[in-house]
Coordinates of C-alpha atoms (C1' of nucleotides) in Angstrom, one line a residue:
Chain A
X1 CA 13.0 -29.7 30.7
X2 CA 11.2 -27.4 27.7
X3 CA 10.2 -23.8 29.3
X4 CA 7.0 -23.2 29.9
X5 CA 5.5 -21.0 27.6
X6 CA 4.1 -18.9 31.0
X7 CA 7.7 -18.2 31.7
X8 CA 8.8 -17.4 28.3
X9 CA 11.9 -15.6 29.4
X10 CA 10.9 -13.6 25.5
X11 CA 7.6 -12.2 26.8
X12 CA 9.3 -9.6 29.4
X13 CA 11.1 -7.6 27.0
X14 CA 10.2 -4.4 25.5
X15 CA 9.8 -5.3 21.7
X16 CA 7.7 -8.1 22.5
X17 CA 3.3 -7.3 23.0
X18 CA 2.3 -9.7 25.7
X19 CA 0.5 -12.9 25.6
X20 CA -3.3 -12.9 26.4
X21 CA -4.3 -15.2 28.7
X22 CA -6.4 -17.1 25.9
X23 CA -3.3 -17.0 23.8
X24 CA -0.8 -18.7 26.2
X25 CA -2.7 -21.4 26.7
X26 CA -3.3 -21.9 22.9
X27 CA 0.3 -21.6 22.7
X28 CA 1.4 -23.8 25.4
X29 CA -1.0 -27.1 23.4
X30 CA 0.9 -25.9 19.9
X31 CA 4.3 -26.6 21.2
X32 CA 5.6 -29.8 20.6
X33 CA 9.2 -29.3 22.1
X34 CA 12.6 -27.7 22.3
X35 CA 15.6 -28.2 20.5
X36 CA 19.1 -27.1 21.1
X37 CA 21.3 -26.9 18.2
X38 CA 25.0 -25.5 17.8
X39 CA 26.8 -23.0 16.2
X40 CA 27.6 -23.5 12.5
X41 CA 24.2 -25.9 12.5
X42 CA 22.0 -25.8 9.6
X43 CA 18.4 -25.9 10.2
X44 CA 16.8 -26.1 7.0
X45 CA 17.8 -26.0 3.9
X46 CA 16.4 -23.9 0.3
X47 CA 13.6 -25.8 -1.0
X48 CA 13.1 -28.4 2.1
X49 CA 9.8 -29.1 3.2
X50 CA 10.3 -29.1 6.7
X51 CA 7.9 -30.7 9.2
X52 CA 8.6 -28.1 11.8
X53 CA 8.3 -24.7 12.8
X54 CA 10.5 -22.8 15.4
X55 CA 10.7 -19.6 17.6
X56 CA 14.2 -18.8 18.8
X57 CA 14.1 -18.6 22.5
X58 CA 18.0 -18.4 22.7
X59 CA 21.0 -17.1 20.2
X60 CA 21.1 -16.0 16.8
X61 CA 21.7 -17.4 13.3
X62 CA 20.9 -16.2 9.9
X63 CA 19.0 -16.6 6.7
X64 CA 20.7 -17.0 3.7
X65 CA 19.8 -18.5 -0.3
X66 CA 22.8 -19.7 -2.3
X67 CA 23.0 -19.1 -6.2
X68 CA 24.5 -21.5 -8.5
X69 CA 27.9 -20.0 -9.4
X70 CA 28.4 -20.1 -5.7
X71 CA 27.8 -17.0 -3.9
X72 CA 25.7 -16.4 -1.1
X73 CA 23.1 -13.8 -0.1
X74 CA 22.3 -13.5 3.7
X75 CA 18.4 -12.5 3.5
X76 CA 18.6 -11.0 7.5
X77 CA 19.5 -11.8 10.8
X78 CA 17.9 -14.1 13.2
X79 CA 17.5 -12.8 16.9
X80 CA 15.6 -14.4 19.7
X81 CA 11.5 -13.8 19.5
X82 CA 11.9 -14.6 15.5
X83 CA 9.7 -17.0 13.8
X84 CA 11.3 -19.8 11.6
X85 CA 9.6 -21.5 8.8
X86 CA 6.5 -19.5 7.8
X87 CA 7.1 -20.3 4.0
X88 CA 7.8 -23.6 4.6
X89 CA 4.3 -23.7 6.9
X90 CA 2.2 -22.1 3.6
X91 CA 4.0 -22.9 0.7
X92 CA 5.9 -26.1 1.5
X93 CA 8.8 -25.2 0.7
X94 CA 11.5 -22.8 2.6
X95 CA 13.1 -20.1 -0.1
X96 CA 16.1 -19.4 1.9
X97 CA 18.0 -22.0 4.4
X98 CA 18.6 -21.3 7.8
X99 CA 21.4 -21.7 10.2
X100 CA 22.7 -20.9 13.5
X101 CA 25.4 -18.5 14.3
X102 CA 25.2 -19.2 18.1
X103 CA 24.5 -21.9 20.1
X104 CA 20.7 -21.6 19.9
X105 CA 17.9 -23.0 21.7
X106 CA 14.4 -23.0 19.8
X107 CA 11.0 -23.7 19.9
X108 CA 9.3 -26.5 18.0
X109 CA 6.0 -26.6 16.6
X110 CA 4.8 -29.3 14.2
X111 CA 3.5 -27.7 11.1
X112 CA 1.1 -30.4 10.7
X113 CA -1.5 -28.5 13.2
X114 CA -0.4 -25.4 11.3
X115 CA -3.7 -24.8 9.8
X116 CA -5.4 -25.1 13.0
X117 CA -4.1 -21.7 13.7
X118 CA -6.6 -20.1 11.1
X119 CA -9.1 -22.5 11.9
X120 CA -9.1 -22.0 16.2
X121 CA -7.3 -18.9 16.5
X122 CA -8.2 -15.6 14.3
X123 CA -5.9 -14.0 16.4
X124 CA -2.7 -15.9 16.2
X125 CA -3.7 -16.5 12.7
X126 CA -3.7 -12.2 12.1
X127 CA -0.3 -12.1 14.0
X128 CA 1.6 -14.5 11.6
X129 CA 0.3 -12.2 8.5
X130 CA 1.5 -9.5 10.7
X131 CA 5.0 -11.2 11.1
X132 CA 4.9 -11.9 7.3
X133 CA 3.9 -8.2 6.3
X134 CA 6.9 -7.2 9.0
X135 CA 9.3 -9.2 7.2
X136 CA 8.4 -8.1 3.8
X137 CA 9.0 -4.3 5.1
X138 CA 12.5 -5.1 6.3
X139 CA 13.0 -6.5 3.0
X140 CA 11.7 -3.8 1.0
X141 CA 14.0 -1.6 3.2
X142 CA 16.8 -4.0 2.3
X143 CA 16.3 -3.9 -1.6
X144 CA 16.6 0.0 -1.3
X145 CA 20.0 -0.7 0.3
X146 CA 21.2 -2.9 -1.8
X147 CA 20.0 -0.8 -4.8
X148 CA 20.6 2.6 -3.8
X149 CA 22.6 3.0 -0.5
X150 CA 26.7 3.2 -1.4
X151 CA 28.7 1.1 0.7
X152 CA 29.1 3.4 3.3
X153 CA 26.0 4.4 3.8
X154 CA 24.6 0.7 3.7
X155 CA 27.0 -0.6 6.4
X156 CA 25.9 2.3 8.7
X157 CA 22.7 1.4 7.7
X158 CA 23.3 -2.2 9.0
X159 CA 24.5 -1.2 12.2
X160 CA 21.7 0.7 12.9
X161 CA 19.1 -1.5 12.1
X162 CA 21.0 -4.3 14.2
X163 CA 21.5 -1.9 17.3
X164 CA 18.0 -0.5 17.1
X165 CA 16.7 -4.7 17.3
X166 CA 19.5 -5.0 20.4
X167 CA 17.6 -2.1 22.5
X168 CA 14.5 -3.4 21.8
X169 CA 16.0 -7.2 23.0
X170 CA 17.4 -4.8 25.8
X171 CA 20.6 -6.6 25.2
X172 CA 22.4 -3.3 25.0
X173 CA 24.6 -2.5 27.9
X174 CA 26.9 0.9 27.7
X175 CA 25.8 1.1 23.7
X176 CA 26.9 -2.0 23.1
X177 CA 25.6 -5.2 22.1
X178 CA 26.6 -8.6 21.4
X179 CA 26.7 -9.2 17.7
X180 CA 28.4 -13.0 16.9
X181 CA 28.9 -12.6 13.1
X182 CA 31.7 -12.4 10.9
X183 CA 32.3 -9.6 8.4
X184 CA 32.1 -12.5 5.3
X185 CA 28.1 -12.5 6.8
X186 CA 28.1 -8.8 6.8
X187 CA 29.7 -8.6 3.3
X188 CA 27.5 -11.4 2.1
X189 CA 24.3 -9.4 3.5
X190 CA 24.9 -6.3 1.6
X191 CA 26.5 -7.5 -1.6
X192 CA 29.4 -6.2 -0.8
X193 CA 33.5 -7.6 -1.0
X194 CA 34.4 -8.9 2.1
X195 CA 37.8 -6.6 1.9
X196 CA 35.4 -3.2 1.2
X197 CA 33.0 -4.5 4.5
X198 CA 35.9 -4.4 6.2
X199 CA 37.3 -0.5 5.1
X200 CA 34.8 0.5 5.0
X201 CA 33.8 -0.7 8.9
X202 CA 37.0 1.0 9.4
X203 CA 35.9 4.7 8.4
X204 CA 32.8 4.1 10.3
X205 CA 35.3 3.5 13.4
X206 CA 37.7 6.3 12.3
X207 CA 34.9 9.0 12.3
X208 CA 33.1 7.3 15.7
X209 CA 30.4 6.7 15.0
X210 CA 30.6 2.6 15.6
X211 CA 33.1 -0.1 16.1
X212 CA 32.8 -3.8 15.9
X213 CA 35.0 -6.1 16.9
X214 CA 35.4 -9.2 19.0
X215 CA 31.6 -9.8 18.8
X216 CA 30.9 -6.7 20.3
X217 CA 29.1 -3.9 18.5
X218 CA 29.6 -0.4 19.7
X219 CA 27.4 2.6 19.0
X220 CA 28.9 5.7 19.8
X221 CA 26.7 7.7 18.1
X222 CA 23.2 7.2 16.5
X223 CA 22.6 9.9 15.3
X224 CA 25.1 10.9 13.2
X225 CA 25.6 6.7 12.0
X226 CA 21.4 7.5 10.8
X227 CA 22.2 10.5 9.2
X228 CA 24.8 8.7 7.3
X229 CA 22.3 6.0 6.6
X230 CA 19.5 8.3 5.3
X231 CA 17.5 6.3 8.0
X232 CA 15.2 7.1 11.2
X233 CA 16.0 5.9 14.6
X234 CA 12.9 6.0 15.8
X235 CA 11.8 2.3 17.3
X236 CA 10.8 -0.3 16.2
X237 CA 7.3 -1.8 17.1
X238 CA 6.2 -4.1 19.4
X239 CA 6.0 -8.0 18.0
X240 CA 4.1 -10.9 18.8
X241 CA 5.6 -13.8 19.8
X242 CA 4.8 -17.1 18.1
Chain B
X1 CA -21.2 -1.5 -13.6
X2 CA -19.0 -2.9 -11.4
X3 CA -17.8 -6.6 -11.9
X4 CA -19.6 -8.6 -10.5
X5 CA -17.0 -11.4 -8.6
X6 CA -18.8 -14.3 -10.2
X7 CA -17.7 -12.8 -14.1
X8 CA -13.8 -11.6 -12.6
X9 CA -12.0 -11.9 -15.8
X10 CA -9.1 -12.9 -13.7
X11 CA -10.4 -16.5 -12.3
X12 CA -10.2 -17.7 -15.6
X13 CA -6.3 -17.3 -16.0
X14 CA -3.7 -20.5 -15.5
X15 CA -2.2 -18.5 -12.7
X16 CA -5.0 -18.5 -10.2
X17 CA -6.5 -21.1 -8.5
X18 CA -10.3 -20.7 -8.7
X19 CA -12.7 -20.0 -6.2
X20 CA -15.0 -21.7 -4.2
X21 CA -19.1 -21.2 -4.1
X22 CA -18.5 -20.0 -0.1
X23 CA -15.5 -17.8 -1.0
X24 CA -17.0 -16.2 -3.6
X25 CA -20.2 -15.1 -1.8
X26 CA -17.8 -13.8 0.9
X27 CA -16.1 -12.0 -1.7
X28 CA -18.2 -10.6 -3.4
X29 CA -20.2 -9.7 0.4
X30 CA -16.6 -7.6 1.1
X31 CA -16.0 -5.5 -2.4
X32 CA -16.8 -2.1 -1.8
X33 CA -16.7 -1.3 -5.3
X34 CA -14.0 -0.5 -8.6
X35 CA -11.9 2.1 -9.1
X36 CA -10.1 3.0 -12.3
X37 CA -7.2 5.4 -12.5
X38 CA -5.1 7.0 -14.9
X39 CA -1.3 6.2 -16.0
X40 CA 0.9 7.8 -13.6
X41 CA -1.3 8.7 -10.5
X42 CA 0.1 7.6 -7.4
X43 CA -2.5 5.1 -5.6
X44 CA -0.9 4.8 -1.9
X45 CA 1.7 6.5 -0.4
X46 CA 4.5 5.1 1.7
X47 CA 3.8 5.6 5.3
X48 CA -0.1 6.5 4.5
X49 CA -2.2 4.8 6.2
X50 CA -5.1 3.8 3.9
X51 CA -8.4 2.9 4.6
X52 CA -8.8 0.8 1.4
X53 CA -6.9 -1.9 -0.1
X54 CA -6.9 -2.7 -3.7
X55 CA -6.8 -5.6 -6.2
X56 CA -5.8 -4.9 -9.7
X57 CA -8.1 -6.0 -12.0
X58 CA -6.6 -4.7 -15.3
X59 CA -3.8 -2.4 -16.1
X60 CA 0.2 -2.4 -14.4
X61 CA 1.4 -0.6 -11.8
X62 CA 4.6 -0.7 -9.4
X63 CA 5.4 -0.4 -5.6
X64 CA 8.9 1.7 -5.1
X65 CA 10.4 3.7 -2.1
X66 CA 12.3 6.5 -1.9
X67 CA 15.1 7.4 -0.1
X68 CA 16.0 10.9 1.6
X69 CA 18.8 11.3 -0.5
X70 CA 15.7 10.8 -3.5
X71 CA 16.9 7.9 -5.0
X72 CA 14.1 5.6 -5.8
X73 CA 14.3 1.8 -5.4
X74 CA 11.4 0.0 -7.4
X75 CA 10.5 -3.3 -5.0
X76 CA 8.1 -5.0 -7.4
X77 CA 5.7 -4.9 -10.3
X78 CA 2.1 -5.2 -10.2
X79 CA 0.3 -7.1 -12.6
X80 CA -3.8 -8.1 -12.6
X81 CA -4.5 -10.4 -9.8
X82 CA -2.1 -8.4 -7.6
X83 CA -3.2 -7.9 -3.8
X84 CA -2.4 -4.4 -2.7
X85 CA -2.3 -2.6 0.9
X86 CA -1.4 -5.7 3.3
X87 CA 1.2 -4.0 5.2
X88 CA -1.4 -0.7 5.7
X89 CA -3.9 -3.6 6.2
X90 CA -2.2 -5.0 9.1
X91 CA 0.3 -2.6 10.1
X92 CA -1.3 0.1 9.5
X93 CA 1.2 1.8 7.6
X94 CA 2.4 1.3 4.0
X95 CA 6.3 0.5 3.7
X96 CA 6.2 1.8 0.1
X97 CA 4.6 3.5 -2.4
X98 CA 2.2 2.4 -5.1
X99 CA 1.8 4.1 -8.9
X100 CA -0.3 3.2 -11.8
X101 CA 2.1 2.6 -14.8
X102 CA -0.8 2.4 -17.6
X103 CA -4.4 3.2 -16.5
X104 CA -5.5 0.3 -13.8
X105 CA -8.8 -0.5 -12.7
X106 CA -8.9 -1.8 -9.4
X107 CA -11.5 -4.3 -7.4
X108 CA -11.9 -1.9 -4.3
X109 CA -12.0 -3.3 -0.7
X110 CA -13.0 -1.5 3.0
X111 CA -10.1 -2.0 5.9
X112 CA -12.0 -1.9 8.4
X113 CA -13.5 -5.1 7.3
X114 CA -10.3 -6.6 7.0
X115 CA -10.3 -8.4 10.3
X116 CA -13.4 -10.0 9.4
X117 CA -11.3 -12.0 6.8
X118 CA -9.8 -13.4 9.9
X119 CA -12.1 -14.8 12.0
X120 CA -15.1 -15.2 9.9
X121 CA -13.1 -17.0 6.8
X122 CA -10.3 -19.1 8.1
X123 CA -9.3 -20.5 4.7
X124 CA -9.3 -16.7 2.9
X125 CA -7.2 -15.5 6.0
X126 CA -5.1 -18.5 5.0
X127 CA -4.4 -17.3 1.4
X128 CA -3.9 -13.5 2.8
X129 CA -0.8 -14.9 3.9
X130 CA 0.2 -17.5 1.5
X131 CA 0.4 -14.3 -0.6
X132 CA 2.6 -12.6 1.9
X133 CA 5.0 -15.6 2.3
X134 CA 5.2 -15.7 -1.8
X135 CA 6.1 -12.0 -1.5
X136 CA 8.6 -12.6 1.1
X137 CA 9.8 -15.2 -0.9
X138 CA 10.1 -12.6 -4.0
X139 CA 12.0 -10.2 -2.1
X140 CA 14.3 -12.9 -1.3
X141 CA 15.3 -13.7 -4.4
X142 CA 15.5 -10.3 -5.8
X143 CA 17.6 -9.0 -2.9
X144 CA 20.1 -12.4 -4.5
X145 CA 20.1 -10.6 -7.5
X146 CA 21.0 -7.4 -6.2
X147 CA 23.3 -8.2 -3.9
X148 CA 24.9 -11.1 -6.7
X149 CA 24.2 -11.0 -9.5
X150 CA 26.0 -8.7 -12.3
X151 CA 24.0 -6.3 -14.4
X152 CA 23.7 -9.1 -17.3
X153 CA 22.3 -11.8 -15.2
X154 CA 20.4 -9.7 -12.7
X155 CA 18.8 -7.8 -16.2
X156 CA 18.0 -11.3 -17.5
X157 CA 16.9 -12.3 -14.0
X158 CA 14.5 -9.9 -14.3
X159 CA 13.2 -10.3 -17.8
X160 CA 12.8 -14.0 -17.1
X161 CA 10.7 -13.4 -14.1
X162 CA 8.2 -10.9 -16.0
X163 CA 8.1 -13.3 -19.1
X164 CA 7.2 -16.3 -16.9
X165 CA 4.5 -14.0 -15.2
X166 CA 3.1 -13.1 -18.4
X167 CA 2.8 -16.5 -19.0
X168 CA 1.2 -17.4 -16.2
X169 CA -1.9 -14.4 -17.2
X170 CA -1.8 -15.7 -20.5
X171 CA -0.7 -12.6 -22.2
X172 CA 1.8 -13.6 -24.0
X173 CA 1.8 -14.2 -28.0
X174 CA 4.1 -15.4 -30.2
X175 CA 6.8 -15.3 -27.1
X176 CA 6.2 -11.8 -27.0
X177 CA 3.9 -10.4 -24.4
X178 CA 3.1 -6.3 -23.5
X179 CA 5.6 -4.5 -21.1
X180 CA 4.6 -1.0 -20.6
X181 CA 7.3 0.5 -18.3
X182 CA 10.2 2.4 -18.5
X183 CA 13.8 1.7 -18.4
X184 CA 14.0 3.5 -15.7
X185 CA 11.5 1.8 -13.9
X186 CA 14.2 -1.5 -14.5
X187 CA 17.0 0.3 -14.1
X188 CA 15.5 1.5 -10.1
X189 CA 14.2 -2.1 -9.9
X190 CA 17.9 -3.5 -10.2
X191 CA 19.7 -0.7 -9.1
X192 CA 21.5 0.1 -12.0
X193 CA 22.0 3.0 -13.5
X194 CA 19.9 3.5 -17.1
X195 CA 22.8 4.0 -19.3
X196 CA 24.0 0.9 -17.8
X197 CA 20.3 -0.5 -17.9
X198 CA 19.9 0.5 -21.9
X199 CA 23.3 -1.1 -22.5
X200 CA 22.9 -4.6 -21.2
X201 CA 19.5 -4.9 -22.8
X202 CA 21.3 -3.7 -26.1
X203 CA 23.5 -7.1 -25.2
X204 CA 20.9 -9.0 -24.4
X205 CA 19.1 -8.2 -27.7
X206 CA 22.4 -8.8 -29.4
X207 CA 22.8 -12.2 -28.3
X208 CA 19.4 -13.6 -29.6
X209 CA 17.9 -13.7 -26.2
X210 CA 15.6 -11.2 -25.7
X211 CA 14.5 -7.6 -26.7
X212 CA 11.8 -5.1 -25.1
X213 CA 10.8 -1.9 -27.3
X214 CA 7.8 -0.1 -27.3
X215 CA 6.2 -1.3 -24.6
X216 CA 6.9 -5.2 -26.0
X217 CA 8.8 -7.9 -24.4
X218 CA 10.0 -10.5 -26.5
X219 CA 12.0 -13.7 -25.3
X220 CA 13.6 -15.1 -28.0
X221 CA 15.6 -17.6 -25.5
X222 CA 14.1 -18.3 -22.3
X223 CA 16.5 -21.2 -21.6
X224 CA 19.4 -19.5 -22.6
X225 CA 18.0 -16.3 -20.5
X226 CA 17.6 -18.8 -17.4
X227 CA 21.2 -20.1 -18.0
X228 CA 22.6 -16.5 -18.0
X229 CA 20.3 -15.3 -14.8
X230 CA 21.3 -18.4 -12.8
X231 CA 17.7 -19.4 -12.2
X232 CA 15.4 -21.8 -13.0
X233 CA 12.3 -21.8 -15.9
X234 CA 9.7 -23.5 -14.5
X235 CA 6.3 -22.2 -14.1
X236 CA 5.0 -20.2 -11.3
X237 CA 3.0 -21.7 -8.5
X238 CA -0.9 -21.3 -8.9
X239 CA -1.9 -18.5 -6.5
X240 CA -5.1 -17.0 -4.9
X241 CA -7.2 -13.8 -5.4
X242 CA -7.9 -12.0 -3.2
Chain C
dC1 C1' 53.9 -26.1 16.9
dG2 C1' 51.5 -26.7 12.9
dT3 C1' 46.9 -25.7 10.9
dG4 C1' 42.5 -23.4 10.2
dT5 C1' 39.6 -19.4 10.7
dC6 C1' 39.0 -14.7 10.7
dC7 C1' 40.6 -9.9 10.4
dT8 C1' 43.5 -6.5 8.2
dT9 C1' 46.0 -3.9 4.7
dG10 C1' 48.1 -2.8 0.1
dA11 C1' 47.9 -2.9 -5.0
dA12 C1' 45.8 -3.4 -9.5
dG13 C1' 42.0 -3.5 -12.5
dC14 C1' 37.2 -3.7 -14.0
dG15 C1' 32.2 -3.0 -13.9
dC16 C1' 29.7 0.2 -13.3
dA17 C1' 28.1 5.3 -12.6
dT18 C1' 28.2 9.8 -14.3
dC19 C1' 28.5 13.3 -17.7
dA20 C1' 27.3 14.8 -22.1
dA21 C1' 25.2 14.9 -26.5
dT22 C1' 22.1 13.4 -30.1
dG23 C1' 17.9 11.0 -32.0
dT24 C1' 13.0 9.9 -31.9
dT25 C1' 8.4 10.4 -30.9
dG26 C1' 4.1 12.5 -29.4
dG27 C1' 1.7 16.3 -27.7
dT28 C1' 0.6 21.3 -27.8
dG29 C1' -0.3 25.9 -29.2
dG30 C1' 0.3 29.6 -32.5
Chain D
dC1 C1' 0.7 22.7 -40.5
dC2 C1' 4.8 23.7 -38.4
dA3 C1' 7.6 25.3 -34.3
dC4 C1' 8.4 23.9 -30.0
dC5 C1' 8.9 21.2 -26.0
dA6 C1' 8.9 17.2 -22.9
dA7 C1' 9.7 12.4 -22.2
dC8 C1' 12.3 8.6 -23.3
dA9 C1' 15.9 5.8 -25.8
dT10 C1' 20.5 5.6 -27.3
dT11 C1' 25.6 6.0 -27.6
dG12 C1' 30.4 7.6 -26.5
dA13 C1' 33.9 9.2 -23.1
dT14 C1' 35.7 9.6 -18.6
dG15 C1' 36.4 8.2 -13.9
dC16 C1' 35.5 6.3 -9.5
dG17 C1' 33.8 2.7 -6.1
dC18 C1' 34.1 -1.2 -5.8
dT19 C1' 36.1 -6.3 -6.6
dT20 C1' 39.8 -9.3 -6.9
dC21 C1' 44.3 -10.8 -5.9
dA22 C1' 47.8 -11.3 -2.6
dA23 C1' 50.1 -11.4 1.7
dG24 C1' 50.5 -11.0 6.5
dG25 C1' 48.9 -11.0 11.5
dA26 C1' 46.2 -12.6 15.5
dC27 C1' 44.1 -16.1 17.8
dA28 C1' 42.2 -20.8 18.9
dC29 C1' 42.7 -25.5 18.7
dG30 C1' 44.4 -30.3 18.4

DNA sequence: CGTGTCCTTGAAGCGCATCAATGTTGGTGG
DNA sequence: CCACCAACATTGATGCGCTTCAAGGACACG
């Protein structure tokens, strides 16, 4: 029933460096299953010690941590090709929980034979710390937005980080992408109210630059929604896949 | 004149786990040499691509980016025992940059040896990214604070989290322990503004909990502190040198 | 046809930024 | 030794960007 890691339906697109030959069948012994879960699931929780690791193959969800008093910060988004559970895998314990947004279809590995990855394979080993030190630059990006972007410029700086992850997934079609969030996720992702997310989504619209609605995220122009954002639009590089 | 790995002031500390015979002779095999710089000189730049990587051996220091617009968001402290250069390490690009906040001297390590970590030591590759899941962890919880958090809590956040640091490195004395940055440097850390920064310590220092002049941090409160920043006190998990 | 979820819009108020000025300390050169 | 200046901390005043409160609309579902 489980794909087949050699037909990875992951491994044709553009943001994704290929499997060595070595490397697939490494991969192909590490996987211990698939699992289908859907939307609204939670997968793990803050401060679980979860016995498995995942890859989503399918959908999208998002990472989130939940203070005290209540409130919730979504850390990032979770497309197909990401890696799920890397702190739980070195530390034992997951700092953020993670749930699914979509319908998604993942990946299992069992973390017990995650040390085998260092031991057998440098190479898969050196692409996790890549993964890591990816993850910490998208968060280091984040703080600054958070810290120093207005609200305006920080929503257009979400929408252009999102779109720029949808070419690369080459789920873009006409500049637009599928995008299965609410504005509360949005909101809750930049610190912001969810009545100013949605304003200020609406002078992003007014001055077309982008428009999201339905599910559906619009680009109608990049470069100005960049300018706005005091970001590049260069790219993104190729990732491994886990 | 350098240290020699087997006298590293640092492996004596609570907040390091120690080292083995076999990963110390591979250490000390890999460390190019020391390096000691003044207060104020930038170490790496953000998108440089350096061929060294750094541990702080004594000294502070912090890792900031800065946006077009040149706002400047602070992403983290560095303290002694601090790992510094992964992402140029493995990316080959730094995502921020790095600055000597009091004069630093720094164990000194060659890149182009870096992949040797990887498939000639397993277990140090391992702890390269244990640190990176701890930092990602970090981030995590400081984007929480700026996303929600108020300027009180997030302010006492932060003191928290540098007095439980402190100690971890066994600096402090008599619940005071030496802080040598700015208020700026908290204010860009938390995206405040410094008036707003200078105001909430004054608050802070008002209500018994804590106060931080000249260059000294003392917690007068640290549960009280943790009550107000939402967050728990317990001690920090043990981590490895690099 | 009621109920729940999400999006949208208006109104009021507060937490914070910004502006501005003054105090303090340490360094530097005449 | 003092005049001067730069860097940083402090404090008051003003205003805006945002949050919160409130209400209504659109759509899906049982």
């Amino acid at each position: 029933m489980a794909t087949d890691c050699k037909n990875c339906p992951l491994r044709r697109r553009d943001l994704f460096v290929e499997f060595s030959a070595e490397e697939l069948a490494f991969m192909r012994n590490f996987k211990a299953g698939e699992l289908v879960i859907d939307a609204g699931t939670p997968l793990l929780m803050e401060g679980s010690n979860s016995p498995q690791l995942f890859t989503a193959l399918h959908g999208m969800g998002l990472r989130y941590k939940t203070l005290p008093n209540g409130r919730r910060q979504v850390v990032n988004l979770i497309y197909p090709g990401d890696f799920i559970g890397l702190q739980a895998a070195v530390m034992g314990e997951m700092g953020h929980s993670v749930e699914a947004t979509t319908r998604m279809t993942l990946c299992v590995f069992d973390r017990s034979e995650f040390w085998t990855f260092f031991k057998s394979s440098p190479s898969r080993a050196f692409d996790i710390t890549w993964l890591a030190a990816i993850e910490e630059h998208f968060l280091g990006s984040s703080l600054a937005t958070l810290g120093q972007r207005t609200a305006l410029q920080a929503v257009a700086w979400a929408l252009s980080r999102i779109f720029l992850r949808g070419q690369a997934l080459e789920i873009v079609r006409n500049s637009s992408m599928p995008f299965p969030y609410r504005q509360q996720d949005l909101a809750d992702a930049l610190g912001l109210s969810l009545v100013h997310t949605n304003k200020t989504l609406g002078k992003l619209r007014d001055r077309q630059m982008a428009s999201w609605s339905d599910g559906v995220l619009q680009i109608n122009n990049m470069t100005k929604l960049c300018e706005v954002a005091q970001v590049s639009d260069e790219p993104l590089p190729r990732r491994p896949i886990m």
